[in-house]
Amino acid sequence: MSSQRRPLPFDPIDEAARRWAERYPEAVRMHAVTSLMRVHQLVLTELDELLRPFSLTFARYEVLVLLSFTKRGELPLGKLGERLQVHATSVTSLVRRLADAGLIDRVQHPDDGRAFLARLTDQGRTVLAEATRVITEAEFGLGALDEEQSRQLSAVLRGPRAEAGDF
């Protein structure tokens, strides 16, 4: 992960966990979740910076990827929200921004007059391909992990995801 700020001379999460352990239980899990959240922030910041030249955030990029995985390059807005696990208002905002940029079209659902589809445009496919090249070259911000460590991380996180009802 790239960083434009000077690193601290100590690990603040280690220090927080040490202090936590003096007062509260579950210091090991506190350390783990704080580490997880911090890595999330760092990776998301890096990915958003990489995607900025395409006028994308990682959340908007995920919409384009999801649409590209469908047979026709389109999904109802409700399905987008379900699959991305975001609230309907977030989907509306993401779709509006992508449509304003010409990367998707927002069209009436042919079978449901109350629903709309998000449809990937040719420009959206082009931008998606280039953005994907950039973030894959950056190893999704996880270049500090090799492939086996990445597999292990995914495996470790699968349990908490399943227990939370993620799938």
Short mmCIF file of C-alpha atoms in Angstrom, two decimals:
data_model
loop_
_atom_site.label_atom_id
_atom_site.label_comp_id
_atom_site.label_asym_id
_atom_site.label_seq_id
_atom_site.Cartn_x
_atom_site.Cartn_y
_atom_site.Cartn_z
CA MET A 1 0.00 0.00 0.00
CA SER A 2 1.27 3.41 -0.84
CA SER A 3 1.29 6.14 1.72
CA GLN A 4 2.09 9.83 1.49
CA ARG A 5 2.35 10.33 5.23
CA ARG A 6 5.22 9.53 7.52
CA PRO A 7 4.74 6.27 9.43
CA LEU A 8 4.60 6.34 13.21
CA PRO A 9 7.64 5.00 15.08
CA PHE A 10 5.38 2.41 16.79
CA ASP A 11 2.30 0.37 15.92
CA PRO A 12 -0.67 2.30 17.36
CA ILE A 13 -2.90 -0.78 17.23
CA ASP A 14 -0.42 -2.77 19.31
CA GLU A 15 -0.33 0.08 21.83
CA ALA A 16 -4.12 0.38 21.90
CA ALA A 17 -4.44 -3.36 22.49
CA ARG A 18 -1.89 -3.21 25.31
CA ARG A 19 -3.86 -0.44 27.01
CA TRP A 20 -7.16 -2.17 26.28
CA ALA A 21 -5.92 -5.34 28.01
CA GLU A 22 -5.25 -3.32 31.17
CA ARG A 23 -8.97 -2.44 31.43
CA TYR A 24 -11.13 -4.76 29.36
CA PRO A 25 -11.39 -8.36 28.15
CA GLU A 26 -11.05 -9.52 24.54
CA ALA A 27 -7.84 -7.64 23.76
CA VAL A 28 -6.86 -10.18 21.11
CA ARG A 29 -10.13 -9.74 19.20
CA MET A 30 -10.01 -5.98 19.72
CA HIS A 31 -6.54 -6.02 18.12
CA ALA A 32 -7.80 -8.18 15.24
CA VAL A 33 -10.87 -6.07 14.45
CA THR A 34 -8.95 -2.81 14.76
CA SER A 35 -6.28 -4.19 12.42
CA LEU A 36 -8.96 -5.35 9.98
CA MET A 37 -10.69 -1.97 9.98
CA ARG A 38 -7.41 -0.11 9.53
CA VAL A 39 -6.38 -2.29 6.59
CA HIS A 40 -9.84 -1.70 5.13
CA GLN A 41 -9.31 2.07 5.38
CA LEU A 42 -5.83 1.89 3.86
CA VAL A 43 -6.81 -0.39 0.98
CA LEU A 44 -9.98 1.55 0.19
CA THR A 45 -8.04 4.82 0.18
CA GLU A 46 -5.46 3.38 -2.21
CA LEU A 47 -8.07 1.89 -4.53
CA ASP A 48 -10.10 5.11 -4.58
CA GLU A 49 -6.92 7.05 -5.44
CA LEU A 50 -6.15 4.63 -8.28
CA LEU A 51 -9.70 4.90 -9.60
CA ARG A 52 -9.95 8.70 -9.31
CA PRO A 53 -8.60 9.32 -12.86
CA PHE A 54 -11.60 7.33 -14.14
CA SER A 55 -14.01 9.41 -12.01
CA LEU A 56 -14.72 6.25 -10.03
CA THR A 57 -14.70 5.22 -6.40
CA PHE A 58 -14.33 1.57 -5.47
CA ALA A 59 -18.07 1.44 -4.75
CA ARG A 60 -18.88 2.68 -8.28
CA TYR A 61 -16.28 0.32 -9.71
CA GLU A 62 -18.04 -2.59 -7.95
CA VAL A 63 -21.31 -1.65 -9.68
CA LEU A 64 -19.60 -1.75 -13.09
CA VAL A 65 -17.97 -5.10 -12.30
CA LEU A 66 -21.25 -6.59 -11.11
CA LEU A 67 -23.05 -5.43 -14.26
CA SER A 68 -20.25 -6.85 -16.42
CA PHE A 69 -20.75 -10.27 -14.79
CA THR A 70 -24.37 -10.46 -15.98
CA LYS A 71 -25.37 -11.97 -19.32
CA ARG A 72 -26.91 -8.75 -20.64
CA GLY A 73 -24.88 -6.20 -18.70
CA GLU A 74 -27.89 -5.05 -16.72
CA LEU A 75 -29.62 -5.59 -13.41
CA PRO A 76 -32.64 -4.16 -11.61
CA LEU A 77 -31.59 -1.56 -9.04
CA GLY A 78 -33.02 -3.71 -6.24
CA LYS A 79 -30.85 -6.66 -7.30
CA LEU A 80 -27.81 -4.37 -7.41
CA GLY A 81 -28.44 -3.39 -3.81
CA GLU A 82 -28.94 -7.00 -2.72
CA ARG A 83 -25.79 -8.24 -4.40
CA LEU A 84 -23.64 -5.34 -3.24
CA GLN A 85 -25.35 -5.44 0.17
CA VAL A 86 -26.00 -1.72 0.26
CA HIS A 87 -29.11 0.30 1.06
CA ALA A 88 -31.44 1.37 -1.75
CA THR A 89 -30.50 5.04 -1.30
CA SER A 90 -26.83 4.15 -1.80
CA VAL A 91 -27.68 2.25 -4.99
CA THR A 92 -29.64 5.23 -6.28
CA SER A 93 -26.70 7.55 -5.64
CA LEU A 94 -24.17 5.18 -7.24
CA VAL A 95 -26.37 4.65 -10.30
CA ARG A 96 -27.02 8.38 -10.69
CA ARG A 97 -23.30 9.20 -10.63
CA LEU A 98 -22.43 6.41 -13.06
CA ALA A 99 -25.26 7.45 -15.39
CA ASP A 100 -24.16 11.10 -15.24
CA ALA A 101 -20.68 9.93 -16.29
CA GLY A 102 -22.16 7.95 -19.22
CA LEU A 103 -20.92 4.62 -17.83
CA ILE A 104 -24.37 3.12 -17.36
CA ASP A 105 -27.88 3.86 -18.53
CA ARG A 106 -30.81 3.88 -16.14
CA VAL A 107 -33.72 2.39 -18.09
CA GLN A 108 -37.29 1.37 -17.33
CA HIS A 109 -37.65 -2.33 -16.51
CA PRO A 110 -39.48 -3.95 -19.45
CA ASP A 111 -41.65 -6.16 -17.21
CA ASP A 112 -42.19 -3.88 -14.19
CA GLY A 113 -43.25 -0.29 -14.80
CA ARG A 114 -42.20 0.71 -11.29
CA ALA A 115 -38.65 -0.66 -11.50
CA PHE A 116 -35.52 0.48 -13.28
CA LEU A 117 -32.50 -1.34 -14.66
CA ALA A 118 -28.88 -0.22 -14.57
CA ARG A 119 -27.34 -1.10 -17.93
CA LEU A 120 -23.62 -0.99 -18.67
CA THR A 121 -22.75 1.22 -21.66
CA ASP A 122 -19.94 0.69 -24.16
CA GLN A 123 -18.11 3.58 -22.50
CA GLY A 124 -18.64 1.88 -19.14
CA ARG A 125 -17.11 -1.34 -20.46
CA THR A 126 -14.08 0.57 -21.77
CA VAL A 127 -13.56 2.44 -18.49
CA LEU A 128 -14.06 -0.77 -16.52
CA ALA A 129 -11.39 -2.58 -18.54
CA GLU A 130 -8.83 0.18 -18.02
CA ALA A 131 -9.67 0.66 -14.33
CA THR A 132 -9.40 -3.09 -13.79
CA ARG A 133 -5.97 -3.11 -15.40
CA VAL A 134 -4.82 -0.37 -13.02
CA ILE A 135 -6.07 -1.93 -9.81
CA THR A 136 -4.93 -5.44 -10.69
CA GLU A 137 -1.45 -4.08 -11.42
CA ALA A 138 -1.61 -2.55 -7.92
CA GLU A 139 -2.57 -5.99 -6.58
CA PHE A 140 -5.79 -4.55 -5.15
CA GLY A 141 -3.74 -2.76 -2.51
CA LEU A 142 -2.66 -6.06 -0.99
CA GLY A 143 0.79 -6.36 -2.51
CA ALA A 144 2.25 -7.06 0.94
CA LEU A 145 0.52 -10.46 0.81
CA ASP A 146 1.49 -13.27 -1.54
CA GLU A 147 -1.21 -15.39 -3.21
CA GLU A 148 -1.22 -18.04 -0.49
CA GLN A 149 -1.53 -15.42 2.25
CA SER A 150 -4.40 -13.84 0.30
CA ARG A 151 -6.15 -17.22 0.13
CA GLN A 152 -5.58 -17.72 3.86
CA LEU A 153 -6.97 -14.27 4.65
CA SER A 154 -10.09 -15.00 2.61
CA ALA A 155 -10.49 -18.33 4.41
CA VAL A 156 -10.09 -16.74 7.86
CA LEU A 157 -12.66 -14.05 7.05
CA ARG A 158 -15.18 -16.54 5.65
CA GLY A 159 -16.26 -17.69 9.14
CA PRO A 160 -17.23 -14.26 10.50
CA ARG A 161 -18.92 -13.43 7.17
CA ALA A 162 -21.00 -16.61 7.29
CA GLU A 163 -21.90 -16.15 10.96
CA ALA A 164 -23.09 -12.59 10.21
CA GLY A 165 -25.39 -13.93 7.49
CA ASP A 166 -23.34 -12.56 4.60
CA PHE A 167 -24.09 -15.72 2.60
#
